[in-house]
Amino acid sequence: MRQTPESGSRSLLRVKHNDIAIQDTATSRIASDIVVKLFSVKAHARVWHLYDTEFRPMQKGQVSIALASHWIDPINMTQHCIQESSKSLDFVLGWFARPIFLDGDYPESMKHNLSSLLPEFTDEEKRLNKGTADFFALSFGPILSFQMLDPHMKFQQMESLSLRMLLYWISTEYNQPPIFIVENSWLIAAFTKREDAKYMYYLKTFVMETLKAISIDGVNVIGYTAWSLMDGFEWHREYKIRRGLFYVDFASQNKKLMPKSSALFYQQLIKKNGFPPLQENRPVQGTFPCDFAWGVTASTIQIDTMPTQFNDPSVYVWDMNKTKGLTKVDGLKMPKRKTHCADYASIRLQISMLHSTYINHFYFALKWNSIVPHGNISQINHSILHYYQCFVSELVQANITPVVALWQPMAEHQGMPSKLYKMGGWDYIHTVDAFVEYARLCFKELGKFVAIWITMHEPPVRNLTSTSGHNLLKAHALAWHLYDKEFRKSQNGKISLALHADWVEPASPFSRNDNNTSERVLEFEVGRLADPIFLSGDYPKVMREWLSQRNSHGVFDFHLPHFTENEKHLIKGTFDFFALTHYTTELVHWEMEDTVRYDYGLEVQFITDSTFLHSPHKYAVVPWGLRKILNWIKTKYGDIPVYVLGNGIDDGKLDDKLRIYYIQHYINEALKAYICCLSSPPLYTYVSSPLLYSIYLIYVCHLLLYIVYTWRVSCVKLCVLSCMWRHACSDFCEMSFVRRHACSNFLCVELHVTG
């Protein structure tokens, strides 16, 4: 027997929250519905006893009733909301489940709310109802859903798709019965044909939730059934949605059945009996080279040009009688001296923190609009420039190699001088000349201390117009040639640009269209700026062909400019290494399902895999994505030294276990890439590995949290520093610790470092 949505939810259409106010015109209908449910429970009980006494001894089968349910979350964790959520489950699921699995009678919440409307079971009927199921048969998803569950049945709480929570609730509420999921799935649009990536990820999520309920929560789930085998007529939705593993062309005469991506996924899932760890994703044991470069990175550094009191020419006396403090002596001045680097207290604090972490590289971006506020070197902020000079020189003194970016897009004016921004930013051709002029100033004033230059940090490719991207490449190339011709010989540094390169994974591994879509997104988001520099001097062929086709059809107007032969020659080869930032992995599907996350220009649907671990800001933690993008770069651009200049995740907790997990696993994937894929002999003497690994300085709740990488022969220990004298360290190896601390007016940090 199976409870239907009509018998499970619509009968209480007029039942109000916390009372029994039912409209008179509906009272008789609802009362008759309740009687039907009473008879349903009785009928099931009699059938179970019939099978148990007359057929079970010979047939040795099992009998139950299939019950459909939703899951409901309290809108907040108050006692009232928790009780209302429980009541919602009683009114949908407990109506049938409690008489059968517990005591033979209805839930107390229903008796209280429905009062005299709810018929009573006799003591004999309760005895006959109780225990008339050999297992708990559950339907979740295809019957009761967000569209079909009556709003009053939610009791002002929040419906959820958490199958795991429902399984745990059933187990605890009904004395740990064996649970067989007899129907489970979700729905997709009718126009989706065989490549149903969205349905496939719903299926993956539900099966993963079931596995977690078994292995973590101890729920006795004995089976799982996906709904349904093929597309069909979906009741009041008719043919407007699909749920099947097999596609049915309803317009064709023979109604041919064809397996969808979800069917292939489900087949592999059953073959593997779940989600066994993939060999390629297992952590590797090994070490980086002894002179491997470890670093941290900050978008910008703290700039405080106020010198210490020792640079104040005024004379003060201590007033012991009136003010009890220092009083300036009018008219008396000491000779004013030039400001020295030692006068900047903020530099000493930052260098002290960096030096304590044992890192040997530090990456940050200069503020273009602060150094030359008007966009040209006719007016230079010498105070800011001197501060930067002091900062990089102090880094060198502390044996930390500065890695410096000339430009990073910021919220205010894209990080460039306001005058240039107002004239069009990178769309304005004179911005190119202004950038090269600014680069010359930085090379001249700071290059003596800077070993690694980045012309541009994470240009916002998705928001660049065709002209701005074109000009940005020219500016980078001109700055590179400037350094190469005029400064490299004396300063002996290296220079390139840093591109944002998240991995893009096909949503369905069975779909050629998804694979093509993934490659297209990578070419547009990474190859657009990388190909002209690292390959041909021109944009990717895929970009030109795609845009030409779409423009000719009038889909949108985005015309990719052409480089002259001289410009190609200028841009090609303007690199000393490949620098990238990487944070997450995106899943892409070729067919539109959700307009909110659909890119009409690239014709790509971005999909979320809810089985991935996610950060508070919904960034997916997918460690193998870093290895895949590194492999993709090597395959496409050859054995170029690679610098990972930004990698990290948001974690709003002081005990930031998520960030620790992230760092451990992403670094392990970088190690795999180094051991298995990247070129082994280093190309540059300042670092013997093609990887420079960095992690963002992350500010949370105005407290500076930073990651410590400590290096010792054969192991790495990761520690998180906070201002609450707490630490969380991974168990990579046993190490001795020495406690150190650094204090300021805004920060107090406990450092745990190797002895």
mmCIF file of C-alpha atoms in Angstrom, residues 473-603:
data_model
loop_
_atom_site.group_PDB
_atom_site.id
_atom_site.type_symbol
_atom_site.label_atom_id
_atom_site.label_comp_id
_atom_site.label_asym_id
_atom_site.label_seq_id
_atom_site.Cartn_x
_atom_site.Cartn_y
_atom_site.Cartn_z
ATOM 1 C CA LEU A 473 47.816 42.786 -23.041
ATOM 2 C CA LYS A 474 49.712 45.581 -24.766
ATOM 3 C CA ALA A 475 50.436 47.273 -21.432
ATOM 4 C CA HIS A 476 51.756 44.034 -19.951
ATOM 5 C CA ALA A 477 53.970 43.377 -22.975
ATOM 6 C CA LEU A 478 55.410 46.894 -22.992
ATOM 7 C CA ALA A 479 56.140 46.717 -19.256
ATOM 8 C CA TRP A 480 57.823 43.330 -19.709
ATOM 9 C CA HIS A 481 60.030 44.591 -22.550
ATOM 10 C CA LEU A 482 60.858 47.708 -20.528
ATOM 11 C CA TYR A 483 62.108 45.586 -17.633
ATOM 12 C CA ASP A 484 63.878 43.156 -19.934
ATOM 13 C CA LYS A 485 65.835 45.872 -21.747
ATOM 14 C CA GLU A 486 66.546 48.424 -19.038
ATOM 15 C CA PHE A 487 66.437 46.726 -15.627
ATOM 16 C CA ARG A 488 66.880 42.954 -15.840
ATOM 17 C CA LYS A 489 70.642 43.026 -16.252
ATOM 18 C CA SER A 490 71.251 45.173 -13.174
ATOM 19 C CA GLN A 491 68.428 43.867 -10.972
ATOM 20 C CA ASN A 492 68.401 40.213 -12.089
ATOM 21 C CA GLY A 493 64.664 39.824 -11.479
ATOM 22 C CA LYS A 494 61.830 37.966 -13.198
ATOM 23 C CA ILE A 495 58.505 39.277 -14.472
ATOM 24 C CA SER A 496 55.145 37.933 -15.678
ATOM 25 C CA LEU A 497 51.430 38.413 -14.971
ATOM 26 C CA ALA A 498 49.105 36.430 -12.660
ATOM 27 C CA LEU A 499 45.876 34.971 -14.065
ATOM 28 C CA HIS A 500 42.866 33.727 -12.161
ATOM 29 C CA ALA A 501 42.571 30.052 -13.126
ATOM 30 C CA ASP A 502 39.872 28.040 -11.393
ATOM 31 C CA TRP A 503 39.309 24.604 -12.851
ATOM 32 C CA VAL A 504 36.197 24.035 -14.987
ATOM 33 C CA GLU A 505 34.865 20.478 -14.851
ATOM 34 C CA PRO A 506 32.245 18.982 -17.223
ATOM 35 C CA ALA A 507 29.077 18.438 -15.197
ATOM 36 C CA SER A 508 28.524 15.085 -16.881
ATOM 37 C CA PRO A 509 31.533 12.894 -17.666
ATOM 38 C CA PHE A 510 29.348 11.066 -20.184
ATOM 39 C CA SER A 511 28.565 14.187 -22.228
ATOM 40 C CA ARG A 512 30.725 15.306 -25.142
ATOM 41 C CA ASN A 513 28.817 18.600 -25.131
ATOM 42 C CA ASP A 514 29.746 19.225 -21.493
ATOM 43 C CA ASN A 515 33.393 18.442 -22.230
ATOM 44 C CA ASN A 516 33.365 20.904 -25.126
ATOM 45 C CA THR A 517 31.690 23.492 -22.907
ATOM 46 C CA SER A 518 34.339 23.028 -20.210
ATOM 47 C CA GLU A 519 37.148 23.540 -22.701
ATOM 48 C CA ARG A 520 35.431 26.605 -24.155
ATOM 49 C CA VAL A 521 35.109 28.246 -20.728
ATOM 50 C CA LEU A 522 38.785 27.581 -19.969
ATOM 51 C CA GLU A 523 39.822 29.120 -23.283
ATOM 52 C CA PHE A 524 37.706 32.226 -22.653
ATOM 53 C CA GLU A 525 38.717 32.692 -19.017
ATOM 54 C CA VAL A 526 42.360 31.598 -19.045
ATOM 55 C CA GLY A 527 43.384 31.285 -22.683
ATOM 56 C CA ARG A 528 42.093 34.746 -23.613
ATOM 57 C CA LEU A 529 45.067 36.409 -21.887
ATOM 58 C CA ALA A 530 47.411 33.427 -21.723
ATOM 59 C CA ASP A 531 47.489 32.386 -25.397
ATOM 60 C CA PRO A 532 48.772 35.729 -26.735
ATOM 61 C CA ILE A 533 51.579 35.717 -24.161
ATOM 62 C CA PHE A 534 52.507 32.042 -23.821
ATOM 63 C CA LEU A 535 51.663 30.699 -27.284
ATOM 64 C CA SER A 536 50.970 32.590 -30.483
ATOM 65 C CA GLY A 537 50.658 36.295 -29.802
ATOM 66 C CA ASP A 538 46.955 36.018 -30.660
ATOM 67 C CA TYR A 539 43.700 35.003 -28.985
ATOM 68 C CA PRO A 540 42.646 31.323 -28.872
ATOM 69 C CA LYS A 541 41.231 29.960 -32.090
ATOM 70 C CA VAL A 542 38.218 28.657 -30.140
ATOM 71 C CA MET A 543 37.363 32.215 -29.084
ATOM 72 C CA ARG A 544 37.527 33.646 -32.589
ATOM 73 C CA GLU A 545 35.432 30.840 -34.088
ATOM 74 C CA TRP A 546 32.809 30.980 -31.333
ATOM 75 C CA LEU A 547 32.431 34.768 -31.411
ATOM 76 C CA SER A 548 32.397 34.889 -35.196
ATOM 77 C CA GLN A 549 29.589 32.362 -35.325
ATOM 78 C CA ARG A 550 27.510 34.052 -32.611
ATOM 79 C CA ASN A 551 28.022 37.538 -34.016
ATOM 80 C CA SER A 552 26.982 36.403 -37.485
ATOM 81 C CA HIS A 553 23.744 35.040 -36.010
ATOM 82 C CA GLY A 554 23.118 38.276 -34.137
ATOM 83 C CA VAL A 555 23.217 36.538 -30.752
ATOM 84 C CA PHE A 556 25.340 39.270 -29.201
ATOM 85 C CA ASP A 557 27.825 41.930 -30.190
ATOM 86 C CA PHE A 558 31.316 41.125 -28.907
ATOM 87 C CA HIS A 559 33.949 41.586 -31.586
ATOM 88 C CA LEU A 560 37.440 40.382 -30.745
ATOM 89 C CA PRO A 561 40.047 42.859 -32.058
ATOM 90 C CA HIS A 562 42.924 41.706 -34.241
ATOM 91 C CA PHE A 563 46.581 42.231 -33.417
ATOM 92 C CA THR A 564 48.943 43.478 -36.089
ATOM 93 C CA GLU A 565 51.966 41.312 -36.815
ATOM 94 C CA ASN A 566 54.130 43.778 -34.893
ATOM 95 C CA GLU A 567 51.772 43.585 -31.910
ATOM 96 C CA LYS A 568 51.834 39.776 -31.987
ATOM 97 C CA HIS A 569 55.601 39.874 -31.978
ATOM 98 C CA LEU A 570 55.503 42.404 -29.129
ATOM 99 C CA ILE A 571 53.197 40.287 -26.916
ATOM 100 C CA LYS A 572 54.365 36.741 -27.652
ATOM 101 C CA GLY A 573 56.895 35.426 -25.149
ATOM 102 C CA THR A 574 56.548 38.229 -22.592
ATOM 103 C CA PHE A 575 56.860 35.937 -19.581
ATOM 104 C CA ASP A 576 59.453 34.388 -17.311
ATOM 105 C CA PHE A 577 57.008 32.007 -15.596
ATOM 106 C CA PHE A 578 53.284 31.198 -15.452
ATOM 107 C CA ALA A 579 51.661 32.742 -12.350
ATOM 108 C CA LEU A 580 48.127 31.842 -11.363
ATOM 109 C CA THR A 581 45.624 32.063 -8.544
ATOM 110 C CA HIS A 582 43.249 29.203 -7.899
ATOM 111 C CA TYR A 583 40.439 28.874 -5.357
ATOM 112 C CA THR A 584 37.722 26.466 -6.463
ATOM 113 C CA THR A 585 36.269 24.331 -9.262
ATOM 114 C CA GLU A 586 33.128 25.055 -11.267
ATOM 115 C CA LEU A 587 30.851 22.499 -12.932
ATOM 116 C CA VAL A 588 29.457 23.386 -16.344
ATOM 117 C CA HIS A 589 26.647 21.988 -18.472
ATOM 118 C CA TRP A 590 25.858 22.895 -22.065
ATOM 119 C CA GLU A 591 22.058 23.133 -21.717
ATOM 120 C CA MET A 592 20.170 25.837 -19.823
ATOM 121 C CA GLU A 593 18.372 24.729 -16.650
ATOM 122 C CA ASP A 594 18.615 27.740 -14.337
ATOM 123 C CA THR A 595 18.567 31.252 -15.813
ATOM 124 C CA VAL A 596 20.209 32.733 -12.691
ATOM 125 C CA ARG A 597 23.444 30.783 -13.280
ATOM 126 C CA TYR A 598 23.360 30.661 -17.067
ATOM 127 C CA ASP A 599 25.908 32.528 -19.204
ATOM 128 C CA TYR A 600 24.141 33.444 -22.438
ATOM 129 C CA GLY A 601 27.331 34.615 -24.120
ATOM 130 C CA LEU A 602 29.164 31.324 -23.692
ATOM 131 C CA GLU A 603 25.968 29.240 -23.606
#
